[in-house]
Amino acid sequence: VMFYRLLSIVGRQRASPGWQNWSSARNSTSAAEARSMALPTQAQVVICGGGIMGTSVAYHLSKMGWKDIVLLEQGRLAAGSTRFCAGILSTARHLTIEQKMADYSNKLYHQLEQETGIQTGYTRTGSIFLAQTQDRLISLKRINSRLNVIGIPSEIISPKKVAELHHLLNVHDLVGAMHVPEDAVVSSADVALALASAASQNGVQIYDRTSVLHVMVKKGQVTGVETDKGQIECQYFVNCAGQWAYELGLSNEEPVSIPLHACEHFYLLTRPLETPLQSSTPTIVDADGRIYIRNWQGGILSGGFEKNPKPIFTEGKNQLEIQNLQEDWDHFEPLLSSLLRRMPELETLEIMKLVNCPETFTPDMRCIMGESPAVQGYFVLAGMNSAGLSFGGGAGKYLAEWMVHGYPSENVWELDLKRFGALQSSRTFLRHRVMEVMPLMYDLKVPRWDFQTGRQLRTSPLYDRLDAQGARWMEKHGFERPKYFVPPDKDLLALEQSKTFYKPDWFDIVESEVKCCKEAVCVIDMSSFTKFEITSTGDQALEVLQYLFSNDLDVPVGHIVHTGMLNEGGGYENDCSIARLNKRSFFMISPTDQQVHCWAWLKKHMPKDSNLLLEDVTWKYTALNLIGPRAVDVLSELSYAPMTPDHFPSLFCKEMSVGYANGIRVMSMTHTGEPGFMLYIPIEYALHVYNEVMSVGQKYGIRNAGYYALRSLRIEKFFAFWGQDINNLTTPLECGRESRVKLEKGMDFIGRDALLLQKQNGVYKRLTMFILDDHDTDLDLWPWWGEPIYRNGQYVGKTTSSAYSYSLERHVCLGFVHNFSEDTGEEQVVTADFINRGEYEIDIAGYRFQAKAKLYPVASLFTQKRRKDDMELSDLHGK
Amino acid sequence: AVSRDHAIALQLLPPSPRIPVRSSSLPLFSDAMPAPTQLFFPLIRNCELSRIYGTACYCHHKHLCCSSPYVPQSRLRYTPHPAYATFCRPKENWWQYTQGRRYASTPQKFYLTPPQVNSILKANEYSFKVPEFDGKNVSSILGFDSNQLPANAPIEDRRSAATCLQTRGMLLGVFDGHAGCACSQAVSERLFYYIAVSLLPHETLLEIENAVESGRALLPILQWHKHPNDYFSKEASKLYFNSLRTYWQELIDLNTGESTDIDVKEALINAFKRLDNDISLEAQVGDPNSFLNYLVLRVAFSGATACVAHVDGVDLHVANTGDSRAMLGVQEEDGSWSAVTLSNDHNAQNERELERLKLEHPKSEAKSVVKQDRLLGLLMPFRAFGDVKFKWSIDLQKRVIESGPDQLNDNEYTKFIPPNYHTPPYLTAEPEVTYHRLRPQDKFLVLATDGLWETMHRQDVVRIVGEYLTGMHHQQPIAVGGYKVTLGQMHGLLTERRTKMSSVFEDQNAATHLIRHAVGNNEFGTVDHERLSKMLSLPEELARMYRDDITIIVVQFNSHVVGAYQNQE
């Protein structure tokens, strides 16, 4: 779209504007700042990609004081998706971090014209999100609640109001809508040019028609880039190559896998209406109709996310495919029908063009940013899932902060490149997955969504056995994990259809699993957990772990320690359990999606010592969690070993035999606070041990259980989970885990200083458990996560996770409580007193429910006699 | 015993199995197609009719007819001699077989599901797209779709397609065998080589001969485009090669040195005649290998028609021997379709053929040479490969049979001499060659065996293919270009295209689409799934009563290239 505007700036007429010229238009000079001189031989940072991402990173880096920056663009500045982007800036996003990025972008673009003098066509139009169904309206209400608490004005409006705001709309089939008045439209190509121009004034050197061939790496560190115009030595490389980021990542000797894949994306341009649409006409998003509509030069620009996307460039950059990017009207037909249903008066409007503009999508619909786990100094910002313009400013800012400070100012784990591994890099996987992701853009996002494509990649050896027993599966980091087990008499088909914001249909199933965990014994296959082994010839392993972890790991052999791997700020990089197998070897269990991140962190901080061995043994062990009071009976019967707390105290690890299989690592913990054992079984014994456990367990009432039961058990006991509740901006003190920090363990560890300071000054947020009081489980909307928390009517934070507690017969939410100053909004110290003396409400889609705040779990839930774990908990809460 | 059972069965059979099929009321298919049993009740009901016609025998199997005094409008090629079955397919005494089962099997309703129907229809489909170079196809052919649906078991039709590598052009052909598939198989393997060799310039022939002589690698002459089910006989390849080599050696010897332009028409005629001659010779000479010896005899005693197209730029030659047909699909300016026949059927419906036969034989035979629209009252096509029974002298036939293998000698059919057999040969393989210069409005060529043409009118064939191909064409993206189109107009257009597309969607192959119509068309001219399902679920032994083998090749022309040729001049 915007390239028409761009052309006027460039001042160059072309006979047939369109994709055909996109890659071949090498002879045109772009913005004034693009140079054609010889490349410098060295720079601190080389950015590849002159789209909105690359220019935004350059802009922010230069603003933050880094000057020695080179930006390379293979074609011309502001080409590619940036050029063809529909130019809609929308802050209504599902993730808070995305809302913040879009909000920042909005503010940045707003003042960009003033700052640079380059017209960006920024117009504040507002946008209206239509709901054709009640479920859609709930989804909008949830977003609305969250937008409001971060200061973005928005409101839920009636269909009548919609008609007033946009006179062309047919509103008869609507149940409501959300109006976000400060959303805008802007020319993304001009934004990129303005950012480039400002960056250039700050010293960034920009070269177009220069292709990066590959990045040079030495000893896991970026040393330079090889371009078609020569080499540039550099410390940092930023891959903002958009749809070519995947290929560029793989072109290295040490490949960087950046899982993204392009799909064709179509939108329609029309001639102006008879009475041309005003430039302030709001943008319409009709997600149920799969379309968006904005005003464009007095006419309409309308595109959408169809159900049957056309993936493209699977085999990489292909000139033939680029040239063949044509208007596909037949493909657009459903969207056109939808448009005419929404705006019947457009029938007589004349078509100008159908634009085919490929967009990049990622396996989980979130963008990709951050540093490569394999190559230090290799940063990535790509995979925008067609929201590049909305995210551009904010994402560029966070990445620049990341490079300059080592951390972005917000937690961006959800967007971190390291949430993916090489396993998401298969081209077939990406092709299939993005075909699911693209329609999902406008599908209803309901709780507990599972992707359907790219499944059954990593499975436990018990997969088939569990599947045959009715397991329903979810996937994490490519690994299949059971959600729950459908009893034989249940209607399977009906269950799979459940998409609801209310009580789900598996409620009773999970209840019976939870009950069994409480009263008898259950088996949960938890093989997906990331498992590392660290061994050394001498004391090196202990030393390095003592430095990397906050808890004291110099414990007797056989003990298990819950501990955090903290960063300099004291925040959790990883939350794990470490068993000391012997003097010189440790077994480390981390969350499933930590596989890449934790490995990278350890590798980065471990000394290069050949006597110190770090091994990823995730694939070597099948993990079975035996939860329940009778777990001890099952195990002792299978091992002929006494398993009583005297012989096998809590948080203890022993290698023993189970059935015929020897060398099974048995750990007395269950990740839920319930009594029981984790069994780490070498995979070849998995089936045997499982069979033995099931057959012996029969008389104790054993049954299979899934992660939903585990989750309910865990959350009701206030067990926070890394990646959901806590992240690298959460310190142990902020989530009540002082006991897991040994500040005086006799040596320094990463984050100690920050914790010391925090201990002195107090914390500014505190993870709190909320029990919903007046919530009707059967009739009310269920909490999910991200719901605003109100204390005495004031917003204090958001929930991070929630579950129904079958023991309390209440919903339990975990969430952070802040103490914002009433005058300045500044964050103040949160004390236990502050938390306890408040009346709380949780806002679920605009409905507020009363909640009781708890700083420690409900004691009655711990039925077993006191174990070490509980002691710790009560200890710390006593303080 | 065999012949007696046969005779009984024949009396029970209806005069024309076509009647129930052709009539719109379809008494045969009144209900779900329930196993063979129900199928036979109407047959028995039709006994009355059969008595009227006397002992007509109905076995669509073969083209040979012997005992029947008259054969009503049947499209049979041979009426089988009682002993005939044992010659070609000894095991198949289907009438016996079905009779035995008549009351035994329990009626059981079954339909084929649409996917099952598709898997049957698509089992033999093949598509070839002329490869593009640098994004352009410079050939006048875009590609072809071919398919065949058996009625005989095994199918007696064959098809071939190949690109000439040493000369320009592409060869496509359909071959309809009778009295077995041996001859059609041999012709499908060999004919294109004979044609290609006939087209080769003297120097290339020399080059090839020298290569063979010195044991060097041969220049490939043809690039075949074969469906996996299209096979070549490995055992006979040496024998075939030697015959072919003799042919080109003769061509080399015959060459007078003056390099004249090779005339395609002449080359086609020579190739056809030469191959038929070689088939005949090989049978007379025999082969020391007993398997091959039997094979060459089976080839010679069975027969095959051939319809071959040679396309080189805008020059289209069709060489036809027998009653397969080549039909050109022409799109008129108003978008409608018309059919232009490029071949003449060589059968009794062709006055000129009747005339020719009468001229070739003495006046005394004028009445006997064609009887009941059949050659000597037996053979439907008036030209064919093989069929030495209609070509050799009685002496030669007897000599070959006597010296032949026992299987041949025991066979009643081979010993049987056609009645009124006085002045052989009665049959020739010489083709009639038609030339057509392609025009941009010539969109496609349909080559098909009579199995198609006897169920569908040529006009319908061309219309169905034309609409199918333009339907496919509709799937090509449409562009707004510089035209003034409103959203409403575009929407209407797209909706229409989608409806159209969904009907064509099932088939990716024009030949398959045509077969679907040929077999499944109801009285309204639309495909009726129920009917299609019934027709395809006919047991092997009955299928031949309701349809013949169908083999179709649809060649699509490249109008741009054809147009460019025209503009050059």
mmCIF file of C-alpha atoms in Angstrom, chain B residues 33-41 96-110 539 541-542:
data_model
loop_
_atom_site.group_PDB
_atom_site.id
_atom_site.type_symbol
_atom_site.label_atom_id
_atom_site.label_comp_id
_atom_site.label_asym_id
_atom_site.label_seq_id
_atom_site.Cartn_x
_atom_site.Cartn_y
_atom_site.Cartn_z
ATOM 1 C CA MET B 33 -26.504 -53.104 -7.950
ATOM 2 C CA PRO B 34 -26.765 -56.288 -5.999
ATOM 3 C CA ALA B 35 -24.149 -58.791 -7.005
ATOM 4 C CA PRO B 36 -24.345 -60.670 -10.251
ATOM 5 C CA THR B 37 -27.511 -62.510 -9.421
ATOM 6 C CA GLN B 38 -30.010 -59.734 -9.863
ATOM 7 C CA LEU B 39 -28.225 -58.615 -12.881
ATOM 8 C CA PHE B 40 -29.225 -61.770 -14.527
ATOM 9 C CA PHE B 41 -32.915 -61.718 -13.866
ATOM 10 C CA GLN B 96 -20.512 -71.037 -17.357
ATOM 11 C CA TYR B 97 -19.182 -69.428 -14.347
ATOM 12 C CA THR B 98 -21.974 -66.986 -13.854
ATOM 13 C CA GLN B 99 -24.621 -69.511 -14.623
ATOM 14 C CA GLY B 100 -23.323 -71.745 -11.961
ATOM 15 C CA ARG B 101 -23.565 -68.901 -9.552
ATOM 16 C CA ARG B 102 -26.822 -67.620 -10.703
ATOM 17 C CA TYR B 103 -28.967 -68.688 -7.808
ATOM 18 C CA ALA B 104 -26.263 -69.469 -5.407
ATOM 19 C CA SER B 105 -25.118 -66.091 -4.309
ATOM 20 C CA THR B 106 -27.227 -64.123 -1.904
ATOM 21 C CA PRO B 107 -28.391 -60.785 -3.132
ATOM 22 C CA GLN B 108 -26.468 -58.146 -1.370
ATOM 23 C CA LYS B 109 -26.686 -54.442 -1.927
ATOM 24 C CA PHE B 110 -23.539 -52.580 -2.349
ATOM 25 C CA PRO B 539 -17.961 -58.185 -11.929
ATOM 26 C CA GLU B 541 -16.965 -61.295 -16.320
ATOM 27 C CA LEU B 542 -19.962 -59.052 -16.901
#
